[in-house]
Amino acid sequence: MDFMKRLIPKSHFQNRPSNADSIKARIRQAGTSKTNLPLLMRCQQAWENLSDFRKRRLRNFRYVFGDQWGDYVSDGHGNRVKERERIMKRTGGIALQNNHLIKIVNTLAGLYSKTSTMPVCFARQRNADRKSQMMTNALQTNWENNQMRDLLVSEMYEFICGGAAIVSEEWDSHDGIEDSYTFPVNPSYFFYESKGNDPRHWDDSLVGEIRDYTLGELAAALAQSNYDYRQLEEIYAPWLNQYALNSTQQTDHFKEESFDTPPTNNLCRTYHIWTLEHKERYRCVDIMDVKNPLYRIEVNQLPIVKQINQQRLEMGRAQGIPDDEIPLIEYHYIIDQFWHFQMLTPDGRVLTEYDTPFEHKSHPYVYKMHYLVNGDIVAFISVVIDQQRYINRLIMLHDLAINASVKGVKMIPKDCVPEGMSNREFAEQFIEIGDFIFYNPSKSGNRPEVITTNSTNIGTAEMLQLQLGFINDITSVSEAIQGKTPSGNTSAQRYAMETQNSTTSIASLITKFTTFENEIARKKMKTIHQYYQSPRNISLEHSSGYSEYQEYEPIEVQDIDFNVSIKESAESPVSRMMLNDLIKEMWMAGQISAEQMLTYSYYPGAEGLLQSMRSAQEQAEQGGNLQRLDPNQIQQATAGANADTVAQIQQALKS
């Protein structure tokens, strides 16, 4: 302090409030905690930044699911019409299309569906295998109750076509059961704010979603008294009345969404917003706290820590412990970052807000983009939209050429049209196949003349095959990966190589989505670990016919830190085959019984055969007559199994 020659009175300093606490700074700037218009405007800007993504997404879905002539074009007179209308007006026919995109999407989604996977938990501590299995069973039970396979396949379609897969993992109640639930999020209602181009989204500072509720649904979520319900009625009365007068019913599902107007006139629009905030805190290290040695405290809690340290000093000195050996609580000043939630109305009113309650210390959203290039989202299917358009144009051109060659040109002298018959009526009868036209010949002797030409090969068929080849090359979805029968001149080795190479080309797509699946499992596991406060029964149903029952004990795992990974499930065909072989070897070696073999194997009809065995055993134990099993039943149960295995099963049943 030698550099200080004199002190400056505090009154001479400018009284500048600290912005270390971002929430307090926002409230101080707005003058109230009940509204947050700056945040709402920030969200709208983030939502508008994704407008190109939303347009491309809706266009991709139109093309994939059949509406490939819905783009708006000029009709030549300055009017914007759908391309389908322009074609029908110019040619007089329908707009033909040959949808190859849906085949590609179904193939890729099918490849993912075939890879049956399940989340598995691993404890970071040693000698915790039983606890890891308990957490794994709890997570997999929740996984099945959420019907995650069905949900993830739907998200895979969204990922391929739209370029974004988004879900929200929340602790909620469904059918009267509180649990961790995974909810899909409409990408057209989603927005985020990012600093850069991190594909993991670790640099995002704002994540949000537009949610629409009926007044009853919103009151059920927020109202805790009749006063709260009346307040919600008063808040949303202007919008509900306005929407009712304007009748804002939206029926086009491929139409660009609005930020502030719901699709129907009976909904209350809300904005669920998670922001990365910061505030002053202290990071504490207490080696005497075995369960939680690292923790953070608020600034106003520091005197309590100092008081505890003073008590430990006095106790240690009384025991003759040197000051440097006394285990004091170490504390360090930090600017702590945390996620904060706010629910806003369309006029910026704050309906509710709180810091993140989740153990994973983040927001509930899990989202993955494909590809994320310079902040721009490029869907997998969007790269072949132009090829699909060109294919449709070739088909139309080929159809027009055929029609022109078949129909020919009719040269009709005006005096050939019979009296009392209009030109249109005459033309309709003339082109009608197998029809007769009765008329009085003209005095000049002129008769209708038909000028026909031979169909000319303009190369449309060759160009069509070329474009189909381009689609396969770009997407790597070849005939081999589609499971088509190879041509006669294709060797088995080459066909297998083509299948492997195609799978390798789309491995990045599957890897990205697997990362998305793994992050869902991680947040779900953290939510289960946090909110399962009392013991509950968990059970896993296996397709082989048996169930695993176990009780989840939260006390046993409350201090365990788990990691999650996605592993191939035993329900996959390959895993079933491998398990059948293993069980067969163990049975032949006499290590397991025939009943155990049928319980844990995946032989067709094994469950029915097992029930018959148990029924026969019960009869034998009760002194009844032991009934022989129906040979037809045995044959049905072991259909598809190895002949030696069938013989051994029958021998075991006889004994």
XYZ file of C-alpha atoms in Angstrom:
655
model
C 0.000 0.000 0.000
C 3.071 2.278 -0.207
C 1.940 3.527 -3.591
C -1.016 5.271 -1.966
C 0.133 8.741 -0.906
C -3.307 9.907 0.153
C -6.852 8.530 0.391
C -9.725 9.823 -1.744
C -13.078 10.279 -0.006
C -15.745 7.805 -1.100
C -18.066 10.639 -2.084
C -15.657 11.549 -4.889
C -16.215 8.182 -6.589
C -19.045 7.731 -9.050
C -21.632 5.436 -7.538
C -21.898 2.793 -10.255
C -24.025 -0.278 -9.487
C -22.414 -3.610 -10.198
C -23.725 -5.773 -13.030
C -22.130 -8.923 -11.666
C -25.647 -10.272 -11.022
C -27.253 -10.253 -14.481
C -30.795 -10.863 -13.193
C -30.653 -7.992 -10.703
C -29.151 -5.773 -13.402
C -32.052 -6.589 -15.733
C -34.647 -5.841 -13.053
C -32.871 -2.615 -12.148
C -32.824 -1.525 -15.785
C -36.474 -2.416 -16.433
C -37.652 -0.993 -13.126
C -39.769 -4.079 -12.443
C -39.475 -7.849 -12.221
C -42.932 -8.426 -13.702
C -42.046 -7.658 -17.331
C -39.070 -8.421 -19.548
C -39.611 -6.890 -22.983
C -35.872 -6.822 -23.854
C -35.725 -10.610 -23.436
C -38.835 -11.067 -25.585
C -37.292 -8.943 -28.351
C -34.092 -10.940 -28.028
C -36.066 -14.154 -28.485
C -37.873 -12.792 -31.521
C -34.557 -11.897 -33.117
C -33.211 -15.402 -32.421
C -36.382 -16.879 -33.913
C -36.158 -14.694 -37.032
C -32.515 -15.694 -37.498
C -33.816 -19.218 -38.144
C -36.400 -18.151 -40.746
C -34.385 -19.613 -43.665
C -34.066 -22.903 -41.788
C -37.825 -23.067 -41.205
C -38.595 -22.339 -44.863
C -36.179 -25.021 -46.077
C -37.520 -27.492 -43.541
C -41.141 -27.054 -44.613
C -40.127 -27.247 -48.291
C -38.182 -30.464 -47.675
C -41.157 -32.053 -45.944
C -43.409 -31.055 -48.857
C -41.075 -32.731 -51.309
C -40.575 -35.873 -49.217
C -44.270 -36.433 -48.588
C -45.571 -35.836 -52.091
C -46.147 -32.129 -52.766
C -43.291 -31.511 -55.231
C -45.020 -28.903 -57.412
C -45.935 -26.527 -54.592
C -43.174 -23.934 -55.108
C -44.366 -20.470 -56.075
C -43.279 -19.279 -59.551
C -44.223 -16.509 -61.982
C -47.001 -17.265 -64.479
C -45.456 -14.962 -67.075
C -47.824 -12.099 -66.298
C -46.239 -10.970 -63.064
C -48.473 -13.129 -60.840
C -47.097 -15.655 -58.357
C -48.802 -19.030 -58.584
C -47.941 -22.546 -57.529
C -45.895 -24.410 -60.102
C -48.591 -27.074 -60.319
C -51.174 -24.508 -61.450
C -48.861 -23.118 -64.116
C -48.177 -26.570 -65.550
C -51.844 -27.502 -65.622
C -52.677 -24.218 -67.329
C -49.986 -24.570 -70.008
C -50.315 -28.278 -70.801
C -53.870 -28.985 -69.843
C -52.772 -32.070 -67.962
C -51.706 -33.030 -64.476
C -48.295 -32.324 -62.924
C -46.583 -35.718 -62.913
C -43.973 -36.629 -60.293
C -41.950 -39.674 -59.293
C -41.081 -39.417 -55.603
C -37.612 -40.860 -54.933
C -37.015 -38.891 -51.738
C -39.409 -40.884 -49.576
C -37.534 -44.062 -50.533
C -34.246 -42.544 -49.344
C -35.742 -41.284 -46.082
C -37.456 -44.595 -45.321
C -34.230 -46.482 -46.020
C -32.145 -44.339 -43.669
C -34.795 -44.376 -40.942
C -35.089 -48.136 -41.384
C -31.335 -48.586 -40.950
C -31.551 -46.746 -37.653
C -34.589 -48.738 -36.552
C -32.727 -51.994 -37.147
C -29.964 -50.926 -34.735
C -31.878 -51.627 -31.571
C -30.079 -49.804 -28.747
C -30.611 -49.162 -25.031
C -28.893 -46.812 -22.551
C -26.515 -48.345 -20.020
C -25.224 -46.662 -16.836
C -21.705 -46.997 -15.475
C -20.712 -45.884 -11.976
C -17.548 -43.814 -11.779
C -16.708 -45.423 -8.414
C -15.162 -48.845 -7.966
C -17.070 -51.896 -6.813
C -20.453 -50.408 -7.733
C -21.602 -52.939 -10.326
C -24.875 -53.715 -8.537
C -25.702 -50.025 -8.216
C -24.867 -49.497 -11.883
C -27.248 -52.313 -12.804
C -29.964 -50.795 -10.594
C -29.636 -47.407 -12.283
C -29.504 -49.091 -15.705
C -32.733 -50.975 -15.013
C -34.441 -47.796 -13.786
C -33.321 -45.880 -16.877
C -34.300 -48.645 -19.300
C -37.701 -49.039 -17.635
C -38.316 -45.322 -18.065
C -37.015 -45.615 -21.645
C -39.612 -48.246 -22.450
C -42.432 -46.429 -20.638
C -41.683 -43.334 -22.733
C -41.809 -45.455 -25.921
C -38.468 -43.957 -26.859
C -37.902 -46.203 -29.872
C -41.016 -44.850 -31.554
C -40.177 -41.274 -30.567
C -36.572 -41.537 -31.759
C -37.610 -42.941 -35.140
C -39.913 -39.929 -35.588
C -37.049 -37.640 -34.617
C -34.846 -39.453 -37.141
C -37.327 -38.517 -39.884
C -37.188 -34.933 -38.608
C -33.390 -35.061 -38.532
C -33.107 -36.321 -42.125
C -35.778 -34.106 -43.674
C -35.666 -30.952 -41.571
C -32.109 -31.005 -40.286
C -32.948 -30.643 -36.582
C -33.960 -33.147 -33.905
C -35.250 -31.487 -30.707
C -36.791 -32.886 -27.513
C -37.373 -31.663 -23.990
C -36.636 -33.846 -20.948
C -38.880 -32.805 -18.043
C -40.154 -34.089 -14.713
C -43.895 -34.156 -15.252
C -47.088 -36.081 -14.605
C -48.735 -38.228 -17.272
C -51.787 -40.391 -16.607
C -51.355 -39.620 -12.919
C -47.765 -40.942 -12.817
C -44.896 -38.596 -12.042
C -41.763 -39.464 -13.930
C -39.126 -38.142 -16.300
C -40.829 -37.682 -19.684
C -39.401 -36.907 -23.105
C -41.491 -34.519 -25.212
C -40.892 -33.766 -28.899
C -40.398 -30.096 -29.805
C -41.629 -28.593 -33.069
C -38.550 -27.071 -34.788
C -40.750 -24.291 -36.185
C -41.388 -23.172 -32.585
C -37.795 -23.512 -31.401
C -35.074 -20.873 -31.244
C -31.618 -20.460 -29.768
C -28.844 -17.921 -29.565
C -25.254 -18.943 -30.156
C -21.881 -17.236 -30.223
C -20.265 -19.424 -32.818
C -20.429 -22.696 -34.628
C -20.045 -25.349 -31.941
C -21.961 -28.456 -33.163
C -22.376 -29.513 -29.525
C -24.110 -26.179 -28.690
C -21.892 -25.604 -25.686
C -21.615 -21.922 -26.547
C -25.354 -21.221 -26.604
C -26.531 -18.455 -24.286
C -30.296 -18.632 -24.908
C -32.600 -21.542 -25.674
C -36.350 -21.237 -25.975
C -39.590 -22.571 -27.348
C -43.010 -21.201 -28.248
C -45.780 -23.105 -26.479
C -49.513 -22.646 -26.934
C -52.019 -23.584 -24.238
C -55.730 -23.362 -23.802
C -56.636 -21.145 -20.898
C -57.531 -24.220 -18.865
C -54.195 -25.925 -19.577
C -52.245 -22.787 -18.684
C -54.206 -22.348 -15.456
C -53.623 -25.999 -14.541
C -49.881 -25.437 -14.912
C -49.596 -22.079 -13.102
C -52.689 -21.191 -11.064
C -52.615 -22.021 -7.368
C -55.745 -20.102 -6.417
C -58.867 -18.587 -7.939
C -57.074 -15.232 -7.895
C -54.295 -16.656 -10.108
C -56.897 -17.988 -12.556
C -58.601 -14.590 -12.788
C -55.249 -12.969 -13.364
C -54.551 -15.285 -16.327
C -58.014 -14.531 -17.720
C -57.300 -10.821 -17.496
C -53.854 -11.142 -19.079
C -55.012 -13.121 -22.141
C -58.451 -11.550 -22.620
C -57.221 -9.031 -25.279
C -55.621 -11.729 -27.442
C -58.430 -14.277 -27.103
C -61.025 -11.648 -28.053
C -58.916 -10.400 -30.950
C -58.266 -13.895 -32.275
C -61.932 -14.773 -32.019
C -62.892 -11.704 -34.114
C -60.193 -12.287 -36.722
C -60.725 -16.081 -36.873
C -57.062 -17.009 -37.178
C -57.590 -20.706 -37.852
C -54.582 -22.155 -39.656
C -55.100 -25.294 -41.718
C -51.939 -25.374 -43.857
C -49.359 -27.393 -41.900
C -46.617 -26.436 -44.369
C -47.130 -22.717 -43.829
C -44.571 -20.503 -42.103
C -45.446 -20.030 -38.425
C -45.914 -16.670 -36.698
C -43.925 -15.586 -33.646
C -46.836 -13.925 -31.824
C -49.997 -15.469 -33.321
C -51.103 -19.014 -32.443
C -52.506 -21.301 -35.186
C -56.008 -21.375 -33.662
C -58.025 -18.649 -32.019
C -58.557 -20.353 -28.651
C -54.912 -20.665 -27.604
C -52.778 -18.621 -25.235
C -49.262 -18.099 -26.528
C -46.331 -18.356 -24.118
C -42.566 -18.328 -24.483
C -40.425 -20.765 -22.500
C -36.996 -19.161 -22.300
C -33.785 -20.410 -20.735
C -30.918 -17.918 -20.495
C -27.352 -18.323 -19.310
C -26.999 -15.856 -16.447
C -24.197 -14.959 -14.063
C -23.885 -13.709 -10.483
C -21.360 -13.382 -7.679
C -20.807 -16.519 -5.640
C -18.128 -18.303 -3.650
C -16.726 -21.721 -4.514
C -16.045 -23.665 -1.308
C -13.843 -26.675 -0.625
C -14.429 -28.534 2.650
C -12.330 -31.695 3.016
C -14.265 -32.616 6.139
C -17.486 -32.946 4.133
C -17.045 -36.434 2.688
C -20.333 -36.482 0.731
C -20.149 -33.013 -0.790
C -16.669 -31.471 -0.434
C -17.187 -29.039 -3.365
C -20.096 -26.615 -3.321
C -21.041 -23.016 -4.022
C -22.638 -20.439 -1.760
C -24.271 -17.069 -2.171
C -22.420 -13.910 -1.184
C -24.651 -13.373 1.839
C -23.745 -16.864 3.128
C -20.043 -16.064 3.447
C -20.313 -14.879 7.109
C -21.642 -18.323 8.020
C -18.583 -19.978 6.456
C -16.279 -17.559 8.279
C -18.035 -18.341 11.559
C -17.549 -22.085 11.002
C -13.843 -21.517 10.274
C -13.497 -19.488 13.472
C -15.080 -22.295 15.463
C -12.697 -24.823 13.893
C -9.721 -22.594 14.707
C -10.728 -22.390 18.350
C -11.350 -26.138 18.513
C -8.053 -26.988 16.797
C -5.991 -24.671 19.000
C -7.628 -26.172 22.056
C -6.493 -29.575 20.835
C -2.974 -28.309 20.183
C -3.218 -28.563 16.388
C -1.078 -26.050 14.478
C -3.064 -23.412 12.587
C -1.801 -24.622 9.210
C -3.065 -28.159 10.019
C -6.598 -27.143 10.982
C -9.034 -28.199 8.163
C -10.684 -24.883 7.348
C -13.223 -24.292 4.592
C -11.467 -22.737 1.636
C -13.525 -20.227 -0.349
C -12.845 -18.320 -3.548
C -14.768 -15.512 -5.201
C -16.202 -16.459 -8.623
C -18.639 -15.176 -11.200
C -20.872 -18.206 -11.454
C -22.827 -19.060 -14.618
C -26.176 -20.800 -14.419
C -29.304 -21.361 -16.491
C -32.387 -19.332 -15.599
C -35.958 -19.974 -16.764
C -38.691 -17.444 -17.569
C -42.148 -17.895 -19.061
C -43.322 -14.766 -20.888
C -46.572 -13.583 -22.456
C -46.750 -11.896 -25.914
C -46.535 -8.474 -24.204
C -43.456 -9.405 -22.163
C -45.067 -10.155 -18.804
C -43.261 -12.710 -16.657
C -45.648 -15.518 -15.670
C -43.027 -17.446 -13.684
C -39.254 -17.675 -13.361
C -36.676 -19.705 -11.453
C -33.104 -20.974 -11.637
C -32.607 -24.401 -13.142
C -33.797 -27.057 -10.681
C -32.107 -29.927 -12.508
C -29.160 -31.874 -11.217
C -27.466 -31.588 -14.617
C -27.401 -27.766 -14.072
C -28.662 -27.030 -17.572
C -31.873 -26.469 -19.529
C -34.165 -29.411 -20.356
C -33.656 -29.283 -24.146
C -31.612 -31.717 -26.210
C -31.086 -30.723 -29.837
C -28.840 -31.770 -32.691
C -28.453 -30.035 -36.064
C -27.317 -31.539 -39.379
C -25.197 -29.981 -40.751
C -24.320 -26.878 -38.753
C -22.125 -24.866 -41.144
C -21.374 -21.251 -40.198
C -24.482 -21.283 -38.077
C -26.623 -22.455 -41.009
C -28.567 -25.726 -40.777
C -28.436 -27.933 -43.888
C -30.710 -30.998 -43.852
C -29.490 -34.268 -45.328
C -32.292 -34.529 -47.877
C -32.013 -30.929 -49.097
C -28.936 -31.730 -51.236
C -31.024 -33.824 -53.672
C -34.066 -31.575 -54.014
C -32.783 -30.232 -57.352
C -32.305 -33.762 -58.697
C -35.865 -34.640 -57.693
C -37.183 -31.524 -59.457
C -35.257 -32.387 -62.618
C -36.610 -35.936 -62.560
C -40.157 -34.587 -62.413
C -39.455 -32.226 -65.336
C -38.048 -35.104 -67.401
C -41.151 -37.176 -66.707
C -43.380 -34.279 -67.754
C -41.332 -33.698 -70.927
C -41.446 -37.383 -71.813
C -45.210 -37.460 -71.259
C -45.736 -34.388 -73.468
C -43.623 -35.935 -76.241
C -45.667 -39.138 -76.157
C -48.961 -37.250 -76.172
C -47.854 -35.118 -79.105
C -46.784 -38.147 -81.166
C -50.014 -40.063 -80.458
C -52.425 -37.175 -80.870
C -50.885 -35.538 -83.905
C -52.037 -32.236 -85.437
C -55.593 -31.847 -86.711
C -56.056 -29.584 -89.758
C -59.759 -28.647 -89.796
C -61.069 -26.396 -92.575
C -63.652 -24.038 -91.171
C -66.312 -25.078 -93.700
C -65.977 -28.714 -92.548
C -67.683 -27.996 -89.276
C -71.327 -29.077 -89.619
C -74.060 -26.539 -89.216
C -75.436 -26.358 -85.698
C -72.241 -27.727 -84.169
C -69.666 -25.530 -82.430
C -65.922 -25.907 -82.947
C -65.531 -27.298 -79.402
C -68.259 -29.929 -79.918
C -66.702 -30.984 -83.202
C -63.237 -31.244 -81.596
C -64.547 -33.319 -78.707
C -66.200 -35.805 -81.095
C -63.141 -35.881 -83.343
C -60.711 -36.928 -80.587
C -63.118 -39.403 -78.986
C -61.789 -42.910 -79.572
C -64.125 -45.127 -81.608
C -66.711 -42.378 -82.149
C -68.498 -41.483 -85.394
C -69.051 -38.023 -86.803
C -72.031 -37.590 -89.124
C -72.020 -34.411 -91.149
C -72.929 -33.046 -94.527
C -69.856 -32.666 -96.694
C -68.921 -29.142 -97.655
C -69.411 -27.912 -101.208
C -65.654 -27.422 -101.581
C -65.023 -31.064 -100.805
C -62.592 -30.254 -97.958
C -62.206 -32.863 -95.249
C -60.399 -32.835 -91.878
C -56.788 -33.894 -92.114
C -54.611 -35.429 -89.401
C -50.853 -34.873 -89.538
C -48.963 -37.344 -87.344
C -45.265 -37.760 -86.648
C -43.255 -40.640 -85.324
C -42.193 -40.420 -81.686
C -38.728 -38.926 -81.487
C -36.220 -40.068 -78.878
C -35.092 -36.849 -77.254
C -32.977 -38.595 -74.605
C -35.351 -38.255 -71.635
C -34.976 -41.906 -70.625
C -31.173 -41.647 -70.554
C -31.269 -38.379 -68.624
C -33.710 -39.912 -66.159
C -31.344 -42.789 -65.409
C -28.483 -40.315 -65.059
C -30.353 -38.251 -62.462
C -31.344 -41.367 -60.506
C -27.674 -42.299 -60.424
C -26.826 -38.812 -59.147
C -29.303 -39.216 -56.276
C -27.766 -42.544 -55.249
C -24.245 -41.134 -55.472
C -25.023 -38.006 -53.450
C -26.961 -39.734 -50.673
C -24.997 -43.030 -50.740
C -28.344 -44.833 -50.596
C -27.624 -47.440 -53.251
C -29.726 -50.403 -54.300
C -27.512 -52.573 -52.110
C -28.330 -50.697 -48.928
C -32.016 -50.717 -49.887
C -31.926 -54.506 -49.838
C -32.782 -54.931 -53.532
C -31.893 -58.158 -55.280
C -28.631 -57.701 -57.222
C -28.586 -58.090 -60.959
C -27.453 -61.371 -62.512
C -23.992 -60.113 -63.359
C -23.264 -58.750 -59.839
C -21.135 -61.001 -57.690
C -21.962 -61.594 -54.035
C -18.619 -60.146 -52.983
C -19.167 -56.941 -54.909
C -22.731 -56.638 -53.588
C -21.515 -57.019 -50.006
C -18.801 -54.435 -50.640
C -21.366 -51.977 -52.039
C -23.529 -52.448 -48.949
C -20.575 -51.839 -46.628
C -19.413 -48.762 -48.526
C -22.923 -47.268 -48.473
C -23.188 -47.809 -44.738
C -19.803 -46.144 -44.261
C -20.895 -43.087 -46.239
C -23.888 -42.432 -44.000
C -22.064 -43.301 -40.770
C -21.704 -39.609 -39.902
C -25.488 -39.195 -40.001
C -26.007 -42.144 -37.655
C -23.169 -40.961 -35.377
C -24.682 -37.500 -34.974
C -28.053 -38.960 -34.127
C -26.516 -41.437 -31.685
C -24.901 -38.486 -29.898
C -28.353 -36.916 -29.707
C -29.765 -40.140 -28.244
C -26.932 -40.367 -25.726
C -27.529 -36.804 -24.484
C -31.225 -37.600 -23.951
C -30.242 -40.642 -21.907
C -27.794 -38.575 -19.846
C -30.347 -35.922 -18.894
C -32.984 -38.575 -18.270
C -30.622 -40.460 -15.966
C -29.777 -37.260 -14.076
C -33.475 -36.446 -13.699
C -34.248 -39.949 -12.406
C -31.315 -39.777 -10.007
C -32.609 -36.456 -8.697
C -36.362 -36.993 -8.456
C -36.688 -40.669 -7.514
C -36.807 -39.870 -3.811
C -38.607 -43.010 -2.608
C -38.232 -46.699 -3.488
C -40.174 -47.841 -6.547
C -40.561 -51.077 -8.449
C -38.843 -51.274 -11.821
C -39.422 -54.069 -14.308
C -38.109 -54.903 -17.747
C -40.151 -56.979 -20.185
C -38.093 -59.080 -22.593
C -39.324 -60.439 -25.877
C -38.130 -63.882 -24.876
C -41.003 -63.960 -22.424
C -39.440 -63.291 -19.054
C -39.445 -60.163 -16.887
C -36.885 -58.698 -14.534
C -38.249 -57.191 -11.312
C -36.148 -55.047 -9.067
C -36.689 -52.313 -6.514
C -34.970 -48.993 -7.009
C -33.399 -47.767 -3.755
C -32.508 -44.053 -4.022
C -30.442 -44.152 -0.819
C -27.996 -46.635 -2.352
C -27.226 -44.486 -5.396
C -27.627 -40.935 -4.091
C -23.843 -40.462 -3.723
C -22.907 -42.280 -6.931
C -21.876 -40.400 -10.050
C -22.970 -42.275 -13.178
C -22.027 -42.083 -16.808
C -24.313 -43.149 -19.652
C -23.619 -44.734 -23.014
C -25.797 -46.193 -25.762
C -25.221 -49.915 -26.335
C -26.761 -52.383 -28.736
C -29.748 -53.993 -27.136
C -30.084 -57.704 -26.617
C -33.355 -57.374 -28.532
C -31.580 -56.932 -31.874
C -31.562 -59.947 -34.279
C -27.784 -60.334 -34.151
C -27.724 -60.214 -30.356
C -30.554 -62.730 -30.146
C -28.701 -65.156 -32.377
C -25.504 -64.800 -30.352
C -27.414 -65.282 -27.086
C -29.173 -68.373 -28.441
C -25.821 -69.908 -29.371
C -24.343 -69.125 -25.967
C -27.325 -70.550 -24.073
C -27.302 -73.649 -26.269
C -23.614 -74.295 -25.459
C -24.219 -73.797 -21.728
C -27.181 -76.188 -21.825
C -25.292 -78.853 -23.739
C -22.489 -78.554 -21.189
C -25.019 -79.136 -18.408
C -24.471 -75.713 -16.840
C -28.169 -74.715 -17.088
C -31.456 -76.590 -17.153
C -33.887 -76.903 -20.059
C -36.232 -74.518 -18.258
C -33.495 -71.899 -17.934
C -32.609 -72.327 -21.581
C -36.200 -71.701 -22.693
C -36.558 -68.765 -20.288
C -33.615 -66.758 -21.541
C -33.473 -67.840 -25.190
C -35.239 -66.376 -28.207
C -36.387 -69.550 -29.924
C -39.791 -69.130 -31.619
C -42.547 -70.462 -29.389
C -40.225 -70.902 -26.418
C -42.613 -69.060 -24.109
C -45.546 -71.399 -24.890
C -43.367 -74.460 -24.473
C -42.055 -73.134 -21.175
C -45.582 -72.626 -19.849
C -46.474 -76.191 -20.785
C -43.410 -77.511 -18.945
C -44.289 -75.554 -15.813
C -47.887 -76.738 -15.971
C -46.721 -80.337 -16.221
C -44.371 -79.848 -13.271
C -47.200 -78.446 -11.159
C -49.352 -81.476 -11.984
C -46.539 -83.805 -11.062
C -45.970 -82.044 -7.735
C -49.696 -82.312 -6.921
C -49.678 -86.062 -7.628
C -51.614 -85.791 -10.836
C -51.010 -87.590 -14.041
C -48.161 -86.109 -16.019
C -49.450 -85.192 -19.440
C -47.211 -85.553 -22.422
C -46.581 -82.454 -24.490
C -48.207 -82.242 -27.879
C -45.603 -83.096 -30.580
C -47.116 -80.428 -32.838
C -46.569 -77.859 -30.103
C -42.937 -78.901 -29.744
C -42.480 -78.703 -33.499
C -44.029 -75.207 -33.580
C -41.970 -73.970 -30.646
C -38.688 -75.075 -32.129
C -39.389 -73.975 -35.699
C -36.338 -72.401 -37.229
C -33.977 -73.859 -34.628
C -31.054 -76.162 -35.349
C -32.046 -79.823 -35.815
C -29.598 -81.055 -33.175
C -30.968 -78.481 -30.750
C -34.539 -79.661 -31.366
C -33.568 -83.256 -30.738
C -31.819 -82.379 -27.499
C -34.828 -80.336 -26.285
C -37.132 -83.263 -26.963
C -34.800 -85.632 -25.122
C -34.656 -83.268 -22.152
C -38.426 -83.061 -22.020
C -38.763 -86.852 -22.081
C -36.382 -87.164 -19.145
